[in-house]
Coordinates of C-alpha atoms in Angstrom, one line a residue:
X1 CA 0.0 0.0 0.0
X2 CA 1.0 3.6 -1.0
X3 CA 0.6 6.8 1.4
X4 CA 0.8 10.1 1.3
X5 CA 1.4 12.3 3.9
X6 CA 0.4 15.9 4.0
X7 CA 2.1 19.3 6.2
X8 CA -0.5 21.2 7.4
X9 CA 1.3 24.1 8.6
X10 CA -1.2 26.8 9.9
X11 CA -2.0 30.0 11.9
X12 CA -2.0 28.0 15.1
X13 CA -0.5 24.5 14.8
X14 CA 1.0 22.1 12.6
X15 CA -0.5 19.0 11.5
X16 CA 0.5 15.8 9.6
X17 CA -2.5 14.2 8.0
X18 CA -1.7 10.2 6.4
X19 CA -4.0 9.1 3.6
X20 CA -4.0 6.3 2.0
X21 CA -4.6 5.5 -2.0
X22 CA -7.9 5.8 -1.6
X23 CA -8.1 9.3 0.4
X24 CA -8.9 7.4 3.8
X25 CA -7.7 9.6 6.5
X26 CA -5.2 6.5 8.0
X27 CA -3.6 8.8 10.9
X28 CA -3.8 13.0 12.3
X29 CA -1.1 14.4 14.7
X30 CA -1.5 17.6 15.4
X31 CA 0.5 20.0 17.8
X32 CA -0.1 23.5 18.7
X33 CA 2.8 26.3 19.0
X34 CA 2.8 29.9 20.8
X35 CA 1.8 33.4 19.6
X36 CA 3.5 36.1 20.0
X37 CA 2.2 39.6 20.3
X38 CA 5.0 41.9 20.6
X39 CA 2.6 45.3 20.3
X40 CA -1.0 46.1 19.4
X41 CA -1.6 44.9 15.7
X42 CA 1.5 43.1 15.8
X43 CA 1.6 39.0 15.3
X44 CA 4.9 36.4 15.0
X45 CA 5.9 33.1 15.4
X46 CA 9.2 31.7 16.1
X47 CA 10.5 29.6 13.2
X48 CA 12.2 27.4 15.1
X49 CA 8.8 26.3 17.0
X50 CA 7.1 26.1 13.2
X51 CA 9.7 23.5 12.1
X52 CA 9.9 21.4 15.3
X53 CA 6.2 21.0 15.9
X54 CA 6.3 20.2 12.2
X55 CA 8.9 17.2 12.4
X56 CA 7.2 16.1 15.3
X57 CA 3.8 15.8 14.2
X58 CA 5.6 14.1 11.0
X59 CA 7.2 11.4 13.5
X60 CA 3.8 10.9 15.7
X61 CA 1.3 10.3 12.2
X62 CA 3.9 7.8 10.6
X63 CA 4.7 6.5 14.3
X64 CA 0.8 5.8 15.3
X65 CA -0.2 4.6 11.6
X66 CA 2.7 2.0 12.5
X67 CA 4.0 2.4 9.0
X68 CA 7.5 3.2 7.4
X69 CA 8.7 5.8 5.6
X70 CA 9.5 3.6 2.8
X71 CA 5.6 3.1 2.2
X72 CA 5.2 6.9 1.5
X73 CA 4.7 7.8 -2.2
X74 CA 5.5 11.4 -1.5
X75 CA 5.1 14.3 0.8
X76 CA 2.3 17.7 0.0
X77 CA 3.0 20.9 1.8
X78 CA 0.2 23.1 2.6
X79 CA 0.9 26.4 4.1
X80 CA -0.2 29.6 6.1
X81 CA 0.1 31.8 3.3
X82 CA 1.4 35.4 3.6
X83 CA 3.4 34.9 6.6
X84 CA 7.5 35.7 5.9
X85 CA 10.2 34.3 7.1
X86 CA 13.8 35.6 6.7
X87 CA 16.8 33.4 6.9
X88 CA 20.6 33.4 6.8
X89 CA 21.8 30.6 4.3
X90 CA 24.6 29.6 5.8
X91 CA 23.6 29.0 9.4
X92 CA 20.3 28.3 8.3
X93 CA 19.0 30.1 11.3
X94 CA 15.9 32.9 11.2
X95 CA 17.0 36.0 11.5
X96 CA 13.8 37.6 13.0
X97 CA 10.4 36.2 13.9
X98 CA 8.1 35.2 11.5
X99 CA 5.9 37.8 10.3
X100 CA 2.2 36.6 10.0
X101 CA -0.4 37.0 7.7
X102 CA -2.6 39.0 10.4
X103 CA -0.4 41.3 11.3
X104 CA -0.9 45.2 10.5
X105 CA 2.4 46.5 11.3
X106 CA 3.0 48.1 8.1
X107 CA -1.1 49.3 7.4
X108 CA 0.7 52.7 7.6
X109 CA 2.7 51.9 4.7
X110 CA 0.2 50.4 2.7
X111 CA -2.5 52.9 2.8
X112 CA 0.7 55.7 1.5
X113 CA 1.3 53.9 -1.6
X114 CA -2.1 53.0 -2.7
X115 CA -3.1 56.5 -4.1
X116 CA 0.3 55.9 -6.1
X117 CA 0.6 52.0 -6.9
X118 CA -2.6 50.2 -5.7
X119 CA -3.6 50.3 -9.8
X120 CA -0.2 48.8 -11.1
X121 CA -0.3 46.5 -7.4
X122 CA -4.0 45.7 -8.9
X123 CA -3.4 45.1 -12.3
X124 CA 0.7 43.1 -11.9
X125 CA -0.9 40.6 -8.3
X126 CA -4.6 40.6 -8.8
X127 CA -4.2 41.7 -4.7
X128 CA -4.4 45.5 -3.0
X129 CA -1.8 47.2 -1.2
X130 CA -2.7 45.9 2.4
X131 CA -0.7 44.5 5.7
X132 CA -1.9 41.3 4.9
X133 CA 0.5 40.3 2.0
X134 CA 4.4 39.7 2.4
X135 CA 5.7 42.3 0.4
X136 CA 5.1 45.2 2.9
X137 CA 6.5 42.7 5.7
X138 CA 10.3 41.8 3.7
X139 CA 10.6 45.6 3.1
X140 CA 10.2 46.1 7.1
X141 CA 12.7 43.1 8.0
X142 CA 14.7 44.9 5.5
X143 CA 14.3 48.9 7.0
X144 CA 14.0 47.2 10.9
X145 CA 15.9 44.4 11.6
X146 CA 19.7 45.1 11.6
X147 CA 21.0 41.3 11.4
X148 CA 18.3 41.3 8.1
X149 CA 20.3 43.9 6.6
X150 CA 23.8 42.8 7.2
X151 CA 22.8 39.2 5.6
X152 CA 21.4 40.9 2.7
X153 CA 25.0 42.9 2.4
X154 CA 26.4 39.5 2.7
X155 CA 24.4 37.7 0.5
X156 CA 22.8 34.9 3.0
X157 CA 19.1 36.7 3.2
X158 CA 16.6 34.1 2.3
X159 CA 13.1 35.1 2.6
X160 CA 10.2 33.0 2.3
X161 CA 6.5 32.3 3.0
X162 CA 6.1 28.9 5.1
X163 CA 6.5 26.5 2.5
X164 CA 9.5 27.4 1.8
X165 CA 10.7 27.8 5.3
X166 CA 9.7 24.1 5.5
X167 CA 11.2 23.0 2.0
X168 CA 14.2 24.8 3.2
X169 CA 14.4 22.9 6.6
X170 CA 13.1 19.3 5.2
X171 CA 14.8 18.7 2.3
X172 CA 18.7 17.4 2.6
X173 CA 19.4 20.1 -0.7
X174 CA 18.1 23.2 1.6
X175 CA 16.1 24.2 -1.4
X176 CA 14.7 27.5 -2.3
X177 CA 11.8 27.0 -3.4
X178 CA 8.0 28.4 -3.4
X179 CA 4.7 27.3 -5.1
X180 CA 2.9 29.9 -7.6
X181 CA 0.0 29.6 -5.8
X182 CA 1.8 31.0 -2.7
X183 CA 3.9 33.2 -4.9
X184 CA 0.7 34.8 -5.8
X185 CA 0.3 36.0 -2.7
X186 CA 3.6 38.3 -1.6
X187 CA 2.0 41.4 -3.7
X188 CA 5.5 41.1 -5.4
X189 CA 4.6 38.0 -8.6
X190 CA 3.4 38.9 -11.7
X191 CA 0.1 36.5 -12.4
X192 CA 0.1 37.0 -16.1
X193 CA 3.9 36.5 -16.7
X194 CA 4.5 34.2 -14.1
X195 CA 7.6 35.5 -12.5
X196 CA 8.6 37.7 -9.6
X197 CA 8.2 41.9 -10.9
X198 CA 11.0 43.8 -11.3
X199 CA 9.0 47.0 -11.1
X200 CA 6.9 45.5 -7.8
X201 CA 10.3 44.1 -6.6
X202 CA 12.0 47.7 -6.8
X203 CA 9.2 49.6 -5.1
X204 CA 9.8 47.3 -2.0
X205 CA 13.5 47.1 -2.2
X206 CA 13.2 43.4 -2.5
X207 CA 15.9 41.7 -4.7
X208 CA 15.2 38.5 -6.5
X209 CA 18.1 36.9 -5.0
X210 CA 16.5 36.7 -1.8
X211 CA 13.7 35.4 -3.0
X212 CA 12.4 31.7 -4.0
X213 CA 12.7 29.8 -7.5
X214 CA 8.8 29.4 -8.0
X215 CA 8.0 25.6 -8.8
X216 CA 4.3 23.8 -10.0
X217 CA 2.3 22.8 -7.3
X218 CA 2.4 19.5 -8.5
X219 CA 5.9 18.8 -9.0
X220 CA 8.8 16.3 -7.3
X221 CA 11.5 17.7 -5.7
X222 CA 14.5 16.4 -4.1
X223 CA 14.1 13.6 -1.1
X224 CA 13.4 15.0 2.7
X225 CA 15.3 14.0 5.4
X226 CA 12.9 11.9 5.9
X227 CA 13.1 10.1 2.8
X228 CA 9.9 10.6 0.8
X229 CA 10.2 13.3 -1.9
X230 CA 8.0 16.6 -1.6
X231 CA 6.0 16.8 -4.0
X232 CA 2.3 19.1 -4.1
X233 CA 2.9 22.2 -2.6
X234 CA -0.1 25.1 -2.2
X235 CA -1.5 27.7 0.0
X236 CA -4.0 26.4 2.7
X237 CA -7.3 28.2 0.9
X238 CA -5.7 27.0 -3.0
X239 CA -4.8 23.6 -1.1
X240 CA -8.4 23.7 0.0
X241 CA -10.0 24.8 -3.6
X242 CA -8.3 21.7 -4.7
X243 CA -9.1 19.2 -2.0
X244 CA -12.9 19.9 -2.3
X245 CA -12.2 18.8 -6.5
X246 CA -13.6 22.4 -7.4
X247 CA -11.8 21.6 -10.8
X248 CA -14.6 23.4 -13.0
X249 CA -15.2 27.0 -13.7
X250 CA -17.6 28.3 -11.1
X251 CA -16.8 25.7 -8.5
X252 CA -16.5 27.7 -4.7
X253 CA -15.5 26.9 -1.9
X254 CA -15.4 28.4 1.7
X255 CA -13.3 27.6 4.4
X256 CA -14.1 28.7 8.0
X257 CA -11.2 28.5 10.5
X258 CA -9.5 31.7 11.9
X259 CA -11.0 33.4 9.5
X260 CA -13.7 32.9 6.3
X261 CA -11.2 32.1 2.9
X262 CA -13.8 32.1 -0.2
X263 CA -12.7 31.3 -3.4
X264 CA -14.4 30.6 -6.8
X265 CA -12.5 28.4 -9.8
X266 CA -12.4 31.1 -12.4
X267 CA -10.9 29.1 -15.1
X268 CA -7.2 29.6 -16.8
X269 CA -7.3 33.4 -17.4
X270 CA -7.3 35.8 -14.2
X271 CA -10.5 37.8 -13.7
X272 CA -8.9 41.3 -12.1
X273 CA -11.6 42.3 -9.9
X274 CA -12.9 46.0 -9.9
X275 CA -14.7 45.7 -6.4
X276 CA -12.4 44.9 -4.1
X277 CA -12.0 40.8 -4.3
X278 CA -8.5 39.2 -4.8
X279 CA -7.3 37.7 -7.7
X280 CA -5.0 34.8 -7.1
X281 CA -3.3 31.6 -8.7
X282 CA -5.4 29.0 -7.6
X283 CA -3.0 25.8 -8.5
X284 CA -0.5 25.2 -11.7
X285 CA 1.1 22.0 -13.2
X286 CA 3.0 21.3 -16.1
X287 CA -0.5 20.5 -18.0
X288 CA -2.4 23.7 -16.4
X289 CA -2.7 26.8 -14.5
X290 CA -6.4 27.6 -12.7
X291 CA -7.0 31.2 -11.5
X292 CA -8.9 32.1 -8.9
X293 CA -11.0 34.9 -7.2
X294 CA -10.8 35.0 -3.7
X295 CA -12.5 37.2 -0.5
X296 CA -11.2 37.2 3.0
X297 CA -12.9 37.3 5.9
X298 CA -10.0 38.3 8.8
X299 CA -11.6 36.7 11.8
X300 CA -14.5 34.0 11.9
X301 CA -13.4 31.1 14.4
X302 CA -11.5 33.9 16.0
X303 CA -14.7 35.5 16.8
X304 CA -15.5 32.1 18.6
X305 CA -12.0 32.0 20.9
X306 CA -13.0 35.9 21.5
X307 CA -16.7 34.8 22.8
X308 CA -14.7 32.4 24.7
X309 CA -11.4 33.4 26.3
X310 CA -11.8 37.4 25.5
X311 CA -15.3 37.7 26.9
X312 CA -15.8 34.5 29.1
X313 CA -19.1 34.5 27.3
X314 CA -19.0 30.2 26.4
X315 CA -16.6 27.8 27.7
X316 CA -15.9 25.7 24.4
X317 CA -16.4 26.8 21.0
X318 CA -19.3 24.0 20.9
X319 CA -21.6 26.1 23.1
X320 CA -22.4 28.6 20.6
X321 CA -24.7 26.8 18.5
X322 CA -27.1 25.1 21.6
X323 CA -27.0 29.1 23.2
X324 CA -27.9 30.5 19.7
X325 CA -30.6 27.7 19.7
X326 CA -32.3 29.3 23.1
X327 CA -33.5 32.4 21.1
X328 CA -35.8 32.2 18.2
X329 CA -33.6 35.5 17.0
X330 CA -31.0 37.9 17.4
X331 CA -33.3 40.4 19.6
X332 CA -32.3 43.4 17.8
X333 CA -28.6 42.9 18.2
X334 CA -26.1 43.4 15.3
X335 CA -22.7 42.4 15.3
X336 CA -19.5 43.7 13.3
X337 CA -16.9 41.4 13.8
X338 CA -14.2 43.8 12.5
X339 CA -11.6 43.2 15.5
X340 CA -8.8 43.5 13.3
X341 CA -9.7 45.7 10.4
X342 CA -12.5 44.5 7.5
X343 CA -11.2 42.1 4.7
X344 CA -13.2 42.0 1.0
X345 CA -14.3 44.3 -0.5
X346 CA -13.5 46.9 1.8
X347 CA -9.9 46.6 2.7
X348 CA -10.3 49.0 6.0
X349 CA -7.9 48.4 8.2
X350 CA -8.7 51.4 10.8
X351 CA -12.4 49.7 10.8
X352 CA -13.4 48.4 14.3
X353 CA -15.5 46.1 15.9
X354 CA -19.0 47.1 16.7
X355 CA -22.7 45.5 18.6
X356 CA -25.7 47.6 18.3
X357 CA -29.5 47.1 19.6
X358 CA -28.6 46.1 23.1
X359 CA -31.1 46.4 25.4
X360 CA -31.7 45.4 29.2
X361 CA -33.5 41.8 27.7
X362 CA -30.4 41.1 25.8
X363 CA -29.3 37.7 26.6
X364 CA -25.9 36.2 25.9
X365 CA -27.6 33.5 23.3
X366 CA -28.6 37.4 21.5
X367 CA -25.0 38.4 21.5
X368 CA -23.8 34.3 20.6
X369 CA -26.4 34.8 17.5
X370 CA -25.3 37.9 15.9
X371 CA -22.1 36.8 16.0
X372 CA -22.8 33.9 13.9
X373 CA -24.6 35.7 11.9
X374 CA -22.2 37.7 11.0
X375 CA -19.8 35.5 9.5
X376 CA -22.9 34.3 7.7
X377 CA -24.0 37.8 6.0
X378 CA -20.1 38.4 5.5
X379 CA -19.8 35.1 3.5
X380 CA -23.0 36.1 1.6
X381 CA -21.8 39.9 1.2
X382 CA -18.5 38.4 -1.3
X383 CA -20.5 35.5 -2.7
X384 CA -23.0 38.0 -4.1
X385 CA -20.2 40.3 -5.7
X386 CA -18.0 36.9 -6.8
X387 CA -21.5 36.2 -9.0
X388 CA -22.2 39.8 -9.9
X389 CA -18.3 40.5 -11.0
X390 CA -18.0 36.9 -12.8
X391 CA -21.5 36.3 -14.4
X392 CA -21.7 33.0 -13.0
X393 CA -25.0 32.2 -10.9
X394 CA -23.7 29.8 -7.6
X395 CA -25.9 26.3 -7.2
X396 CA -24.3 25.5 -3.8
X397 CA -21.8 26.5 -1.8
X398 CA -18.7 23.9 -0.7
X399 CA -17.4 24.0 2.9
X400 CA -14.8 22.8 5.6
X401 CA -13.5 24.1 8.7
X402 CA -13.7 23.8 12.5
X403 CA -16.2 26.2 12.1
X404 CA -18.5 24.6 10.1
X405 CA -19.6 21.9 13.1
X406 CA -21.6 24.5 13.4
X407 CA -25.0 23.1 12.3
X408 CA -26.9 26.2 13.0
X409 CA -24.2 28.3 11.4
X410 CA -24.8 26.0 8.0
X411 CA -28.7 26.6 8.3
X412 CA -28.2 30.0 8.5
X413 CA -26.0 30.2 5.7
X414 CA -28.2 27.9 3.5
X415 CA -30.7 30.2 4.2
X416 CA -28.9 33.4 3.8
X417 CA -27.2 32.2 0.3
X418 CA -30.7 30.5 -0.6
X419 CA -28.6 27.7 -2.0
X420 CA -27.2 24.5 -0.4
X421 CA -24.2 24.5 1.8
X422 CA -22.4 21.1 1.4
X423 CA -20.1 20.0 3.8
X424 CA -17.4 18.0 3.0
X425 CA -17.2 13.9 4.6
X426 CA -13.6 14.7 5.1
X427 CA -12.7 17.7 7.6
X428 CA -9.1 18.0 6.2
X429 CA -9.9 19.1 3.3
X430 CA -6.6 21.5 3.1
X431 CA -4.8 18.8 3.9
X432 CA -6.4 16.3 1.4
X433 CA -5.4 19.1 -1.1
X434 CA -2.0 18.9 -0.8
X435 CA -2.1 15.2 -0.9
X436 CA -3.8 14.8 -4.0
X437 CA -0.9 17.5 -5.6
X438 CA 1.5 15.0 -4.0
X439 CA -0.2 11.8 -5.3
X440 CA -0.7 13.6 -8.7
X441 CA 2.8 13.9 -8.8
X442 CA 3.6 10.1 -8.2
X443 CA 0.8 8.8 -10.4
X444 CA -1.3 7.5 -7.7
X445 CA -4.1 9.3 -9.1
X446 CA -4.9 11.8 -12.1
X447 CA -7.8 14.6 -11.7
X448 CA -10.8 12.6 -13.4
X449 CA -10.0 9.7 -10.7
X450 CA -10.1 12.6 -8.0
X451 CA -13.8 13.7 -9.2
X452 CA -15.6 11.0 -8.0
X453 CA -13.8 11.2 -4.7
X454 CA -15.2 13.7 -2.6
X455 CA -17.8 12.8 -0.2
X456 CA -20.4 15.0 1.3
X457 CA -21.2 14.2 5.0
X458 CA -24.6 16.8 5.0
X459 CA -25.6 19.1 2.9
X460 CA -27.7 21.8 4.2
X461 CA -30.4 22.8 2.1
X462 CA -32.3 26.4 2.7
X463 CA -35.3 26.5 4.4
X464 CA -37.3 29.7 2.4
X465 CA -36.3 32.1 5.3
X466 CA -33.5 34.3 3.5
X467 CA -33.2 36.4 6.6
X468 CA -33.3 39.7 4.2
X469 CA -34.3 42.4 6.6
X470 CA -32.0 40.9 9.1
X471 CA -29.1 41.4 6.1
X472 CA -30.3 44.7 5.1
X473 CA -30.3 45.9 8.7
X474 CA -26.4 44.1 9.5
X475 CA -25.4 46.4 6.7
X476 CA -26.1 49.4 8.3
X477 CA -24.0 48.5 11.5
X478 CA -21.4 47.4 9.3
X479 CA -21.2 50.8 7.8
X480 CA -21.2 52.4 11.2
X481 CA -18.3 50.3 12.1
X482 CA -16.2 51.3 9.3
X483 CA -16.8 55.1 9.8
X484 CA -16.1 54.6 13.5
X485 CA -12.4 54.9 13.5
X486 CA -12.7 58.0 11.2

């Protein structure tokens, strides 16, 4: 028997995830790491803790499936996206802490050159000037950090987003190497040409040299120290695209951990958006390359650990849905869940959180609601410009996540969307992305085998009740929360 092992590298912990060659989840280890929060707005990890919670959780899965190394076709890499790393190449050590996708360190600098570059930014990435992407993070390791500097002088400065920081650490080559899909996603890659921008590249005082060969996200590369060979390599929400076998034009998907990821297969030609969506390589292989448009959502599940350790509202993320249960409706309360600035299609950084229509008979199952239905009007507010800026008219929506356990959640977002919601059999559906690039690459399978491969565990159909007036009325507190920091 051939296996595949997947990296699931993300926000919060790493994972290992074994299938087997017929996508059977065999084995999961999964180990969480610290956060770091050095100042307001600011986020990190440590490398170091990134790579050794990876190894381990590589050593538990292959250790508690009681298998060999030997009897894995290949290893896939899926990835946090935008987070940086920056490297030395000779001592292989980080220079700084990693830089994550969340942080807003540099929303100063972002919001000064969009009057100036956010069309060229636009037009070259398919993204937005914004604190989110990793070319606004190297050019602060590069202004900040001292030791950053001197190994650029020297010529050792490596940067990377986390699949090449793993690639890096687990292959017995060091290679330097990145994923278009993840390439797609520093603000500094050209999606039309398919190559890092010289013009994007001086703006940023990033050279090439410290910068990643970009690779297909279905391709072998050298043997890890394991063993094995790395093959698929692509972002979580790209990884994810691909492990729910969205393969056709129009396919979407939503994923609802930390925060809501939506994207929509848009076919082989990138569909720039005018209205504030992202536009981003979904996957490429020597026989392909598959755009996608994409709209972020910066905090769902956080939402949930805010209810819980922020407010001391619940006690476990599984209480939301039985407390949101008690009440037949939100009582009047409205929720903006803008805790660290607002996502698609707004791009607001300064926007804040906000809850409105408290009164003395609001309960905490009223405040538990709104928050959930916020994520679900969010998710409906980008699905309803994907359609309008795309032409193409949704029949369901595909999802995975912690978040979507949440069987209330799902009604309510069947009912918002008036379409089903279809949730997958298979929770690790980033990870079973990442797989199938892998097992692609070693010929275990080929994408018309993969079709017929996913299974739904429920799909939630809509009820009739499209909660409009209870939309039309979030929309109002959402603008309120937007104008608040002005």
């Amino acid at each position: 028997m051939n296996y595949v092992l997947a990296i699931d590298q993300g926000t919060s912990s790493s994972k290992a995830v074994l299938f087997d060659q017929e996508l059977y989840q065999v084995a999961v280890a999964q180990e969480e790491f610290k956060q770091i929060y050095p100042k307001p707005g600011w986020v990190e990890h440590d490398p170091r803790d990134i790579i050794l919670s990876t190894m381990s959780t590589i050593e538990r899965v292959v250790s508690d499936a009681r298998i060999s190394f030997r009897e894995i076709a290949a290893i896939g890499i899926t990835n946090q996206r935008e987070t940086v790393v920056a490297w030395d190449a000779l001592t292989d050590q980080p220079l700084y802490n990693a830089i994550v996708w969340q942080d807003r360190r540099t929303a100063g600098r972002c919001k000064e050159i969009e009057s100036s570059y956010g069309e060229l930014i636009r037009r070259k990435t398919g993204l937005k000037p914004d604190p989110y992407f990793s070319a606004t993070k190297m050019e602060w390791l590069l202004e900040n950090v001292p030791s950053v500097r001197d190994a650029a002088n020297r010529g050792r400065l490596r940067f990377g987003t986390i699949d090449s920081w793993l690639v890096w650490n687990l292959t017995r080559e060091n290679l330097h190497v990145c994923d278009f899909s993840n390439a797609s996603r520093t603000m500094l890659f050209n999606i039309e040409e398919l190559k890092w921008d010289n013009d994007l590249l001086n703006l940023f005082g990033v050279k090439e040299e410290y910068l990643p060969t970009v690779v297909e996200s279905c391709k072998l590369l050298g043997p890890s120290i394991y063993g094995p060979r790395i093959g698929g390599m692509a972002g979580d929400q790209q990884a994810s695209l691909f492990g729910q076998t969205a393969f056709q034009t129009g396919d979407a998907k939503c994923t609802y951990g930390t925060g809501s990821f939506i994207l929509m297969n848009t076919g082989k030609k990138p569909k720039i958006s005018e209205h504030g969506l992202l536009t981003t390589i979904g996957w490429k292989s020597k026989e392909e390359i598959v755009y996608a448009v994409e709209g972020s959502i910066f905090a769902t599940g956080a939402l949930i650990s805010w209810l819980k350790d922020g407010l001391g509202i619940i006690d476990a993320p599984s209480e939301t849905e039985s407390l949101a249960r008690e009440v037949a409706d939100n009582g009047g309360v409205f929720f903006s869940g803008a805790l660290t600035g607002l996502g698609a299609p707004y791009w607001n950084s300064s926007a804040r959180g906000m809850m409105i229509g408290l009164t003395r008979g609001t309960r905490k199952a009223h405040i538990v609601r709104a928050v959930l239905e916020y994520i679900a009007f969010r998710t409906r507010e980008i699905l309803d410009l994907m359609e309008e800026e795309t032409g193409i008219r949704l029949n369901k929506l595909l999802v995975d996540g912690g978040v979507t356990r949440n069987n209330l959640l799902m009604e309510m977002q069947a009912n918002v969307l008036n379409i089903p919601v279809d949730r997958s059999l298979i929770k690790e559906t980033t990870a079973l992305g990442a797989a199938m690039l892998a097992g692609i690459c070693t010929g275990l399978w080929d994408l018309e085998s993969l079709k017929n491969k996913r299974i739904s565990e429920v799909v939630f159909e809509p009820s009739g009740d499209r909660m409009e007036e209870e939309f039309r009325r979030w929309k109002e507190a959402l603008k309120r929360s937007m104008n608040w920091a002005n």
